[in-house]
Coordinates of C-alpha atoms in Angstrom, one line a residue:
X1 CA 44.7 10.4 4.3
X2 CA 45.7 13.8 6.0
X3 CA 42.3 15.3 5.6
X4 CA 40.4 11.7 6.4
X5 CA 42.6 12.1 9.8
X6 CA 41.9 15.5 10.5
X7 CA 38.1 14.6 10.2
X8 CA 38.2 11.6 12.2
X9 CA 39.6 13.6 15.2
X10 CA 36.9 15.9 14.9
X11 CA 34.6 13.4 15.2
X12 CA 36.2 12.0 18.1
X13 CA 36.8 15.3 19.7
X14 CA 32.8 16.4 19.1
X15 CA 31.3 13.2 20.1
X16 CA 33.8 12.6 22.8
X17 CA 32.8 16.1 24.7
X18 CA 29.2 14.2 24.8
X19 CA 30.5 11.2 26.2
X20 CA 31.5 12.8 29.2
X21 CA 30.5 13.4 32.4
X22 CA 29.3 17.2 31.1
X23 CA 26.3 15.4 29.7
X24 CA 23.8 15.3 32.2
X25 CA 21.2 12.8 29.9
X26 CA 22.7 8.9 30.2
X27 CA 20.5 8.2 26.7
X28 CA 22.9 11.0 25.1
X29 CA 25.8 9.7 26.5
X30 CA 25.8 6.5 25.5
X31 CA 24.8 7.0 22.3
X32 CA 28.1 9.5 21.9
X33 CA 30.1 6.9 23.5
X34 CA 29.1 4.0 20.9
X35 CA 29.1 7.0 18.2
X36 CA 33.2 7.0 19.3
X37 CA 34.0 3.7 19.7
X38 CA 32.4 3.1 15.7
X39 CA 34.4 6.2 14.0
X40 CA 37.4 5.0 16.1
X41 CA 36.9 1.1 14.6
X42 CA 36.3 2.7 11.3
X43 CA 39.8 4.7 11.1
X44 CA 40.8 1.3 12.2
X45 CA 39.3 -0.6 9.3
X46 CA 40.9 2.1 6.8
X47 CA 44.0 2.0 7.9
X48 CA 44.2 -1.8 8.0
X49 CA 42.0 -3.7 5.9
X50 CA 40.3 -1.0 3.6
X51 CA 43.9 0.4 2.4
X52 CA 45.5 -2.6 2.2
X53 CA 42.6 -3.8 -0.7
X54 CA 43.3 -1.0 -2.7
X55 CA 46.9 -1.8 -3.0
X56 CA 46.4 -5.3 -4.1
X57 CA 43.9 -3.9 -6.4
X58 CA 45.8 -1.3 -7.7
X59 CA 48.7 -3.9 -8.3
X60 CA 45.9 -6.2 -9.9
X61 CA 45.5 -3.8 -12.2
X62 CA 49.3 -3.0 -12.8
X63 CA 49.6 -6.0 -14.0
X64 CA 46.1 -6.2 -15.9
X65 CA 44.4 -9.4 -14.1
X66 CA 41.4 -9.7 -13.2
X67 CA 39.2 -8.1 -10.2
X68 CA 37.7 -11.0 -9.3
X69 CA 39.4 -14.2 -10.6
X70 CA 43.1 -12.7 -10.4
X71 CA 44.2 -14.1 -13.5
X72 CA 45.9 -11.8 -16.4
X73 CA 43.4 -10.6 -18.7
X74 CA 44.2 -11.8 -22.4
X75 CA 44.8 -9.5 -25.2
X76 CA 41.8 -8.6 -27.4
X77 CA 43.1 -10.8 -30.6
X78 CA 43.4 -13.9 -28.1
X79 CA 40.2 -13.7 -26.1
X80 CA 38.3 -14.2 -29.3
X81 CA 39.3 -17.1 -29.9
X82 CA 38.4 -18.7 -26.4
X83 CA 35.0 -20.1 -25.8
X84 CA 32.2 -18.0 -25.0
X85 CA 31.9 -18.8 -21.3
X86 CA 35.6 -17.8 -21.0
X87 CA 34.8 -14.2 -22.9
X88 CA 32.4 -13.9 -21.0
X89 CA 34.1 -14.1 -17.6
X90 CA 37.2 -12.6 -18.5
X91 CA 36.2 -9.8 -20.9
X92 CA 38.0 -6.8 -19.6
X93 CA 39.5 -3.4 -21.1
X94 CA 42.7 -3.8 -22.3
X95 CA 45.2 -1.0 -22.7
X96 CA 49.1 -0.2 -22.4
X97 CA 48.4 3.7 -21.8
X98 CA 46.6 3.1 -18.0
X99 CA 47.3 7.0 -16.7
X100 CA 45.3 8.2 -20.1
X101 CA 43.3 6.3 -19.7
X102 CA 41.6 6.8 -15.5
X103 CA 42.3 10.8 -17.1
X104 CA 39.9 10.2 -19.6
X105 CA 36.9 8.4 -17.5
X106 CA 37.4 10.9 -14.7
X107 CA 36.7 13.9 -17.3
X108 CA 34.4 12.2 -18.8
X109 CA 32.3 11.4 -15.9
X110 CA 28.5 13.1 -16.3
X111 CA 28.9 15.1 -12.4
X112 CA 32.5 16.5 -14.0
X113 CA 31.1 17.3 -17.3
X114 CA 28.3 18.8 -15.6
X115 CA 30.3 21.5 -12.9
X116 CA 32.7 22.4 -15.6
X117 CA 30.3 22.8 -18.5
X118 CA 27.4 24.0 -17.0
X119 CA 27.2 24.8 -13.4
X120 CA 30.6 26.6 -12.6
X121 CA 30.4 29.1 -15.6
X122 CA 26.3 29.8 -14.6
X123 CA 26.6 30.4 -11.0
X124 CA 29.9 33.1 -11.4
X125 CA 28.1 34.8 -14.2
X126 CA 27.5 38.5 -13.6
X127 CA 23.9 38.4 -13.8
X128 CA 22.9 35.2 -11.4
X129 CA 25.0 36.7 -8.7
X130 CA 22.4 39.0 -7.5
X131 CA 19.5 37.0 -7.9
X132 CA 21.9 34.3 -5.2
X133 CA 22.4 37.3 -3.1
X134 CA 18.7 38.2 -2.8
X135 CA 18.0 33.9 -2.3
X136 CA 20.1 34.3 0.5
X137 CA 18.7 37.2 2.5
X138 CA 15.6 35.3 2.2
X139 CA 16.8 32.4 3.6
X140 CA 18.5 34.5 6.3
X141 CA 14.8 36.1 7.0
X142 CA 13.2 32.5 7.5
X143 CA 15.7 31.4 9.4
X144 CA 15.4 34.2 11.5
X145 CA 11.6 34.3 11.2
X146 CA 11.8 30.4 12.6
X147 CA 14.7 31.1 15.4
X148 CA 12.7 33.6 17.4
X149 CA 9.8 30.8 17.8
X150 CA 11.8 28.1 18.8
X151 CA 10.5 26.2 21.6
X152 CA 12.0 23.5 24.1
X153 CA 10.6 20.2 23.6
X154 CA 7.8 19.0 26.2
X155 CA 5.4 17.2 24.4
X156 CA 4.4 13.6 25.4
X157 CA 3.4 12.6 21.8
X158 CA 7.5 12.9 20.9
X159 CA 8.9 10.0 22.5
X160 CA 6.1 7.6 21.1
X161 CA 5.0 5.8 18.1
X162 CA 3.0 7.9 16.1
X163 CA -0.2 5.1 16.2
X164 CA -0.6 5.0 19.4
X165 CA -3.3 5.7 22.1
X166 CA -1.1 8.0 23.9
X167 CA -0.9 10.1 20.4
X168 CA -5.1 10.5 20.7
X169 CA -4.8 11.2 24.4
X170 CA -2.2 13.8 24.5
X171 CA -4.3 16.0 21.8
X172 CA -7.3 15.4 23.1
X173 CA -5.7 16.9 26.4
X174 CA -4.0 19.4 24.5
X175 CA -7.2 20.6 22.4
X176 CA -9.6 20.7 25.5
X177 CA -7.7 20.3 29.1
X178 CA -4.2 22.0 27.5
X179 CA -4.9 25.0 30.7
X180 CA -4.7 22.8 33.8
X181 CA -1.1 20.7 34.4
X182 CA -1.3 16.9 35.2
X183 CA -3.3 15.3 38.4
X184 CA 0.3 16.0 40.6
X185 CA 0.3 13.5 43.6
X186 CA 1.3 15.2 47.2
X187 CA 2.7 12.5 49.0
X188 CA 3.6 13.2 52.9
X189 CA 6.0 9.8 53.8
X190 CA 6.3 10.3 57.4
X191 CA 4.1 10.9 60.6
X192 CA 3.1 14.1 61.5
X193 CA 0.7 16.0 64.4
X194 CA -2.2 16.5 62.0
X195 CA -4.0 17.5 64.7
X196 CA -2.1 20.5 65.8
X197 CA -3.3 23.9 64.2
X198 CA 0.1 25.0 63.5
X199 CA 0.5 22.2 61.2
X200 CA -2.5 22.5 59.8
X201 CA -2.1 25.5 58.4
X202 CA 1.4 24.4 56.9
X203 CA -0.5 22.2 55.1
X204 CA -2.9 24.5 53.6
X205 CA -0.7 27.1 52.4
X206 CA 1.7 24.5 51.0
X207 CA -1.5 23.0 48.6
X208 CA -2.6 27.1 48.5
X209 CA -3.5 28.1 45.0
X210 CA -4.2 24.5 43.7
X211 CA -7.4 22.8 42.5
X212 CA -7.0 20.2 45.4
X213 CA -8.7 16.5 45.6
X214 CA -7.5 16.2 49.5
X215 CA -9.1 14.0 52.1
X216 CA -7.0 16.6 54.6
X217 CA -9.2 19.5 54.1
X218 CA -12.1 17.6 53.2
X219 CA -12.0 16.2 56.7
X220 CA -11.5 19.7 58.6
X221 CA -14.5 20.5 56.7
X222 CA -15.9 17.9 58.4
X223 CA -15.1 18.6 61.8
X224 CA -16.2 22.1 61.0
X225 CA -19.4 21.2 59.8
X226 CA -20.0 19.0 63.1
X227 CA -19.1 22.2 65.4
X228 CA -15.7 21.3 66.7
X229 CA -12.6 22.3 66.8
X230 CA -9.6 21.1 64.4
X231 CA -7.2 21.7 67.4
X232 CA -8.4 18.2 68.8
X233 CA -6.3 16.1 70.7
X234 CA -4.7 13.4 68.7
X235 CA -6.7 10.4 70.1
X236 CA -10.5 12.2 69.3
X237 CA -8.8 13.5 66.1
X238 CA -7.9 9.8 65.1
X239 CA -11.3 7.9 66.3
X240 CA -13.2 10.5 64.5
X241 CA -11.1 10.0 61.2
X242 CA -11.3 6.3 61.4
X243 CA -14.7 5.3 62.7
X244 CA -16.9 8.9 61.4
X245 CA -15.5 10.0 59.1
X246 CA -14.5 7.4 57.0
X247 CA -17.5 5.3 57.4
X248 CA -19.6 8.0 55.4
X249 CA -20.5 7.3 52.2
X250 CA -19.7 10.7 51.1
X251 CA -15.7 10.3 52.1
X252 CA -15.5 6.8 52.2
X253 CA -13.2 7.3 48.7
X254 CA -10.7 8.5 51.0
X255 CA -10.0 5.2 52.5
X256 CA -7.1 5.0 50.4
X257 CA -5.4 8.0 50.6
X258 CA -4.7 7.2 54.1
X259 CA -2.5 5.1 56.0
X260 CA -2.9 3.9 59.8
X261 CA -1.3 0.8 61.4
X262 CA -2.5 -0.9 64.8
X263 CA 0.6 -0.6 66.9
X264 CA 1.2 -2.8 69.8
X265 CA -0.1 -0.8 72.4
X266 CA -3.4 -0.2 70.2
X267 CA -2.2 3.4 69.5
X268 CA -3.3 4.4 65.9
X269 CA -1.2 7.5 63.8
X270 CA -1.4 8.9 60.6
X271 CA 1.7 6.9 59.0
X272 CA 1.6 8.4 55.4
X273 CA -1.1 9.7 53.7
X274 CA -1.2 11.6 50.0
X275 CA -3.5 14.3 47.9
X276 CA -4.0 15.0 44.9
X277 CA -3.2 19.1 42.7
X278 CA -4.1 20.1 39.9
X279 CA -2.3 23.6 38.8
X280 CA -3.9 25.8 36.2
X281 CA -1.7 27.0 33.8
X282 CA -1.4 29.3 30.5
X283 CA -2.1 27.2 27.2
X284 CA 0.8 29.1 25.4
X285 CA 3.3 28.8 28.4
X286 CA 4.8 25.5 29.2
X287 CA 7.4 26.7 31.4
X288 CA 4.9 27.5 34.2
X289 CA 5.0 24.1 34.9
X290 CA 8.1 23.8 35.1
X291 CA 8.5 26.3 37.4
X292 CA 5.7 24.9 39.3
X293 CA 7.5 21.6 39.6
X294 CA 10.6 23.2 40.7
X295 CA 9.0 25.7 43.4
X296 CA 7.1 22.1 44.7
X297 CA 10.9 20.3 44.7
X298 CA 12.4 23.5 46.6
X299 CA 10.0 23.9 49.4
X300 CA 9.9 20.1 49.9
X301 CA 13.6 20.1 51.1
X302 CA 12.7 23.4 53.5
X303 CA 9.5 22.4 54.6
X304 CA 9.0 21.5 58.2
X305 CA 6.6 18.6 56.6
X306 CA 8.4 16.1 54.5
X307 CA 6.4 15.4 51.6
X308 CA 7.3 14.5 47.7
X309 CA 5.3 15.8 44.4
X310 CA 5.1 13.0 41.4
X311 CA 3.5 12.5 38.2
X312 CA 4.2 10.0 35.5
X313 CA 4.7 12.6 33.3
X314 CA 7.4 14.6 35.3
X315 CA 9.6 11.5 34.5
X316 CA 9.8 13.5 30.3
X317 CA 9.3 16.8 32.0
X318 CA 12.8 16.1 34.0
X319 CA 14.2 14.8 30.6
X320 CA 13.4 17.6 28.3
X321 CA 14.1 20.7 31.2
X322 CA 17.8 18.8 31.3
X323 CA 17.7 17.9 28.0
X324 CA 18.7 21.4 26.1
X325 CA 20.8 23.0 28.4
X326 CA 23.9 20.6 28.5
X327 CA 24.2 19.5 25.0
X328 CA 23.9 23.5 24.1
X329 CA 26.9 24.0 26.4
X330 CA 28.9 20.9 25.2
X331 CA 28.0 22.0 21.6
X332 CA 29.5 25.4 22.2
X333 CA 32.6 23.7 23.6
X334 CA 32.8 21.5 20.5
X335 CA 32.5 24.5 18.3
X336 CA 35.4 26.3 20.5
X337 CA 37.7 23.5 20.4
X338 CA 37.1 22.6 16.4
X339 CA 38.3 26.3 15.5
X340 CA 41.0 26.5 18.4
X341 CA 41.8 22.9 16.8
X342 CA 41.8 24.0 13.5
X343 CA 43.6 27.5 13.7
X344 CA 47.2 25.2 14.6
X345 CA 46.2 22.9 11.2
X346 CA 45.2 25.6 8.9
X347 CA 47.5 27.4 6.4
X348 CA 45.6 30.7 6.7
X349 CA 43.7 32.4 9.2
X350 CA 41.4 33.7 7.0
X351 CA 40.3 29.7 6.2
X352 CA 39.3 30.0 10.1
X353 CA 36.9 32.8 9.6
X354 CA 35.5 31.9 7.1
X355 CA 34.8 28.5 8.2
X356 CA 33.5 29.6 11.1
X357 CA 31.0 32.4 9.2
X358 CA 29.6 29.0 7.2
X359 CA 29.0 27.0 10.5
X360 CA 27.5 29.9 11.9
X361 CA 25.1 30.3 8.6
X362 CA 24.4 27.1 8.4
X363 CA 23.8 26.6 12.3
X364 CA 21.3 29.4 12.3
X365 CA 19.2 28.1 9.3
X366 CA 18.6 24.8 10.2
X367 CA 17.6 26.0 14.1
X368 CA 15.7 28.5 11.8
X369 CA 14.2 25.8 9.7
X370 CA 13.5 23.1 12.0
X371 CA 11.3 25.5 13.9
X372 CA 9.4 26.5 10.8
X373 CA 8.9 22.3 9.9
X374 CA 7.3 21.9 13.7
X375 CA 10.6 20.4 15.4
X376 CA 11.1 21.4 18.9
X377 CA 14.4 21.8 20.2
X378 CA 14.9 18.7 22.1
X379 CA 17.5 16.1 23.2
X380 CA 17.5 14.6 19.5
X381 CA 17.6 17.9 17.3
X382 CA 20.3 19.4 19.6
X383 CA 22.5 16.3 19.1
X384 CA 21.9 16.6 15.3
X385 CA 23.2 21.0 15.6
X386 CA 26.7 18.9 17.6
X387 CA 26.3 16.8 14.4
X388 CA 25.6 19.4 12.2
X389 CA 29.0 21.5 13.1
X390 CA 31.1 18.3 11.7
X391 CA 29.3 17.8 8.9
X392 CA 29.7 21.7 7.7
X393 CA 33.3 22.1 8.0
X394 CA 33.9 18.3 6.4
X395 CA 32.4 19.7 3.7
X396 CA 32.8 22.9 3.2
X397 CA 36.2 23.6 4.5
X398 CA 38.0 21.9 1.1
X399 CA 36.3 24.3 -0.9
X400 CA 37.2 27.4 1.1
X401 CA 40.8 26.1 1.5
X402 CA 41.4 25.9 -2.2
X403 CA 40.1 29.1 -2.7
X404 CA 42.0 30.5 -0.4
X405 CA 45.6 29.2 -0.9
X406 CA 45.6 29.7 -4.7
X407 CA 47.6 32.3 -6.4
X408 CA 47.9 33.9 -9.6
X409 CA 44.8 33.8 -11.1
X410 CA 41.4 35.5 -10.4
X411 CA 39.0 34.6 -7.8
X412 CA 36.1 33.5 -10.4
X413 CA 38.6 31.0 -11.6
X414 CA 39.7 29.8 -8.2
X415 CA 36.1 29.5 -7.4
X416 CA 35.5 27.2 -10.3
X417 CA 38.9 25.4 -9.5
X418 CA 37.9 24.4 -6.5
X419 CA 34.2 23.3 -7.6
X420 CA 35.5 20.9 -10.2
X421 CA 37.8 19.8 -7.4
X422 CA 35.8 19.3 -4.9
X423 CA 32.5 19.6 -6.0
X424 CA 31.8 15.6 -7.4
X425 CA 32.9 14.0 -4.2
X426 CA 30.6 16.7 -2.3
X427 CA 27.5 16.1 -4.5
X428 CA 28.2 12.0 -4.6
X429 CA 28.8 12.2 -0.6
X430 CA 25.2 14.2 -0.6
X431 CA 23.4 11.5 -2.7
X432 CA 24.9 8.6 -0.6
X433 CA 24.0 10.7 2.9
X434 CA 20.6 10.6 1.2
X435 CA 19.9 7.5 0.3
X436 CA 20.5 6.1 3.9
X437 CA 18.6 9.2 5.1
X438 CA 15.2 8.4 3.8
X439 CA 14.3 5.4 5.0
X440 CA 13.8 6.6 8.5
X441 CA 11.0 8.9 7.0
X442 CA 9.0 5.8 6.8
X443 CA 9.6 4.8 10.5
X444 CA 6.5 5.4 12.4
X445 CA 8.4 7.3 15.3
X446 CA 8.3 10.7 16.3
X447 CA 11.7 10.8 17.8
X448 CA 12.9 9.1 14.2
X449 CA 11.0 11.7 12.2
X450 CA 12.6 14.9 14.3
X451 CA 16.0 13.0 13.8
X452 CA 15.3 12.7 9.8
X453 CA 14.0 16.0 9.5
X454 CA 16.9 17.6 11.6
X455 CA 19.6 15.6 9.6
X456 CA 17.9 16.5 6.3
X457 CA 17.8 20.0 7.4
X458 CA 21.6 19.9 7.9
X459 CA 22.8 18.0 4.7
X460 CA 20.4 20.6 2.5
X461 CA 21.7 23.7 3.9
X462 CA 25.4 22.2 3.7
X463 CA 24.6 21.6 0.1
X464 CA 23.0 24.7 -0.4
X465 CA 26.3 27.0 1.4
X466 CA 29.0 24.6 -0.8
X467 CA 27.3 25.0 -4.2
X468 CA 25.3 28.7 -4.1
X469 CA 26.7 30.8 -1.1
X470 CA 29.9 30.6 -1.2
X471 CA 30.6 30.4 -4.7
X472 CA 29.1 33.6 -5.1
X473 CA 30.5 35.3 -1.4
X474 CA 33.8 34.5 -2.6
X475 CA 33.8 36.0 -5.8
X476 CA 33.5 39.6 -4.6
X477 CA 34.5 39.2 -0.7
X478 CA 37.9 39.4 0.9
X479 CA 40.1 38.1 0.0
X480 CA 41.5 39.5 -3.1
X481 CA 43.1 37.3 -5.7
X482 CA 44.8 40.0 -7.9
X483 CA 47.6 38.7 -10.0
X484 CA 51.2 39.1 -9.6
X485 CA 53.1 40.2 -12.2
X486 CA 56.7 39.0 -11.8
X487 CA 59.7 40.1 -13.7
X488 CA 60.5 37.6 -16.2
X489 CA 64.5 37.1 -15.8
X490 CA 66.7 35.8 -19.1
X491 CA 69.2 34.0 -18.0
X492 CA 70.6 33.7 -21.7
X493 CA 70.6 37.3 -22.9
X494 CA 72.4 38.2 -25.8
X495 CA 73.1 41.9 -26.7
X496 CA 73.8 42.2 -30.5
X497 CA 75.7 45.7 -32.1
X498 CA 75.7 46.4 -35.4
X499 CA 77.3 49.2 -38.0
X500 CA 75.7 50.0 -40.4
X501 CA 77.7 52.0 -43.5
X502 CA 76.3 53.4 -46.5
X503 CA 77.9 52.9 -50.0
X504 CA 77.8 55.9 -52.4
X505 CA 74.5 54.4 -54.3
X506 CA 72.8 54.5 -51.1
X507 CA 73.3 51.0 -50.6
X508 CA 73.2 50.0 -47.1
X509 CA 75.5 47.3 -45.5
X510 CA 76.1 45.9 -42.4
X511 CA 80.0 45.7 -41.8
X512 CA 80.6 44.1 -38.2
X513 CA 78.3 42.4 -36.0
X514 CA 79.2 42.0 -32.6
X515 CA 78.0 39.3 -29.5
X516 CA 77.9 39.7 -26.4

């Protein structure tokens, strides 16, 4: 119950961290939030309801009834003489000797047989070590192979079913279009002295370097064209945009773009108006636009003209800038307060490092991996590496503890000590994790499929560290497990003296023997 408690709290701890207000991403936060209030229902349900069955089953059993019908199970010779309904309902083992008997049918289970006949005397033999060794410095170059190509998520196509129309449309954009950003709306919400030059040219250099769709310049084209000055004052400026320009065929598409109430003294002004950019960018980097949204969002609260940048699609842009940076941080605050946690629970240090080395390893390969298996590092996959560092050290940290705290015997056989220990409940936890794992493979979600593939990731390399690495590791790294050789004391010693005499035939005799 100490270790489930322990475990809980880590839970809490790590999930709790993303509850709060550090988390910048309301999706993330409320899924941590329901993630605590479950674990903390669960310790509940142990505590209470769960524990209190298996003492009325274990006293069941005590007094050989029956699981289900609570009645005491007859003796062999009697139940045969019952009808066969009755056998058939009550037939149960029967035996006086029950601790000999839950020894044998634990040994005798096929994952124990397994680890202690087979698997724990293979992987400590001299000559598989190596051949582990060199399986791990391979997985250490993939994973490192993968980490130096990991990119922050920013594809559309992630957040949606995978048979959808948007799936066709954003790699159809991608393939073809993937060099210029999205049609970005420039939206100016309040009146301003188009017809001054000074403003003018504000305008211009604001929408500088852009493919631009803009009824503003397409207008002082105009004016050009017609041999007059842009500097016009604003009544001329505003019959020429309304009754000339607009009414030409050529501009009349602008008719939209531009707002101009009748006020009550039949002035006419420029209310709001909007254009459209479109930003060429570098296929292979995303964060230009990024950047590009940002410089827009900066110079719109500086600007002398007061004008917003939108697109449908900065709505995900916004979630996946904001959607790496926090839950790295809060991750690395989880990490920091599960070994600052853990170093005042431990009963060596050294358990500390080396828990910490495996969280690391394992960290680094699935980040690694997930790359390599086309997984972005998003909102979802960085929850899963908070996951991920709960998972490890539930896991891994009974093995390494074993290993550590026994005595007296060398470390191949502390190594397989704490496999036959440990090792079932890890491998039936992994094929139970499993089992509820796949189904989500068949969900036809993106977002579901980087969440499988990131928790697969996780579970495998966990497996991977508890039955291959550090088995092996800990068989010829610190530290040592040399035997102590204690004096044996006798507490009842007894010192015997004899004399010995020799007769004249050479006949030896003892003649006094003496105890002390």
């Amino acid at each position: 119950m100490i270790s489930f408690s322990l475990t809980t709290g880590m839970y809490l701890v790590t999930f709790g961290i993303g509850a709060s207000p550090f988390t910048n991403i309301e999706a993330a936060r409320i899924f941590c939030r329901n993630s605590c209030i479950a674990i903390l229902f669960n310790y509940l349900y142990i505590l209470s309801f769960y524990g209190s069955s298996l003492v009325f089953t274990g006293y069941i059993e005590n007094n050989y009834q029956h699981s289900i019908f609570c009645r005491k199970v007859p003796k062999p010779e009697i139940l045969q003489v019952k009808s066969l309904w009755y056998r058939f309902l009550m037939t149960a083992k029967f035996t006086e000797d029950t601790d000999s008997e839950e020894t044998n049918s634990y040994e005798s289970h096929l994952l124990v047989c397994f680890l202690r006949r087979y698997y724990c005397d293979w992987i400590t033999n001299t000559y598989v070590k190596p051949f582990v060794v060199l399986f791990y410095l391979v997985y250490i170059s993939f994973a490192l192979m993968g980490y130096l190509q990991v990119n922050e998520g920013s594809d559309l196509s992630n957040i949606v079913a995978t048979e959808t129309r948007t799936i066709t449309y954003t790699s159809i954009q991608q393939k073809y279009f993937s060099n210029y950003s999205p049609v970005i709306g420039f939206y100016i919400y309040e009146s301003i002295e188009y017809w001054n030059t000074s403003v003018q040219e504000d305008v211009l250099e604001y929408t500088k370097g852009f493919v631009r769709i803009s009824w503003f310049e397409s207008y002082l084209s105009y004016l050009r064209k017609l041999n007059m000055s842009t500097g016009l004052p604003k009544k001329n400026f505003t019959d020429i945009l309304r009754y000339s320009f607009l009414k030409n065929p050529r501009y009349a598409h602008f008719y939209e773009d531009i707002i101009i109430p009748k006020k009550y003294n039949n002035e006419v002004d420029v209310v709001a108006s909007r254009m459209f950019l479109i930003a060429k960018t570098m296929e292979t980097n995303r964060e230009e636009l990024y950047d590009l949204l940002e410089t827009l969002r900066k110079l719109s609260l500086t600007s002398k003209v007061k004008f917003i940048v939108f697109n449908p699609s900065f709505v995900y842009m916004d979630r996946y800038a904001s959607s790496v940076g926090a839950p790295l941080q809060n991750s690395c605050i989880s990490a920091l307060f599960l070994l600052f946690f853990s170093a005042f629970l431990v009963a060596s240090s050294i358990i500390n490092i080396w828990i910490t080395l495996t969280v690391a390893s394992v960290e680094f390969g699935v980040i690694g991996f997930m790359t390599l298996w086309k997984v972005e590092l998003d909102c979802i996959s960085v929850l899963c590496l908070i996951y991920g560092i709960n998972y490890t050290i539930d896991n891994c940290a009974p093995l390494i503890s074993t290993f550590i705290l026994g005595k007296e015997f060398t470390r191949t056989k502390w190594v397989k000590n704490s496999l036959e220990v440990h090792g079932v409940a890890i491998l039936q936890g992994y094929l139970c994790y499993m089992v509820g794992l796949f189904p989500l493979a068949a969900v036809p979600s993106n977002l579901t499929r980087t969440l499988f593939r990131c928790l697969f990731l996780i579970a495998f390399v966990t497996l991977f560290h508890c039955f291959a690495i550090l088995p092996v590791m800990l068989t010829f790294v610190p530290p040592s497990k040399k035997k102590r050789k204690e004096k044996k004391i006798q507490e009842n010693r007894e010192e015997i003296e004899c004399v010995e005499m020799v007769d004249l035939d050479s006949t030896r005799v003892v003649d006094q023997i003496t105890t002390v």
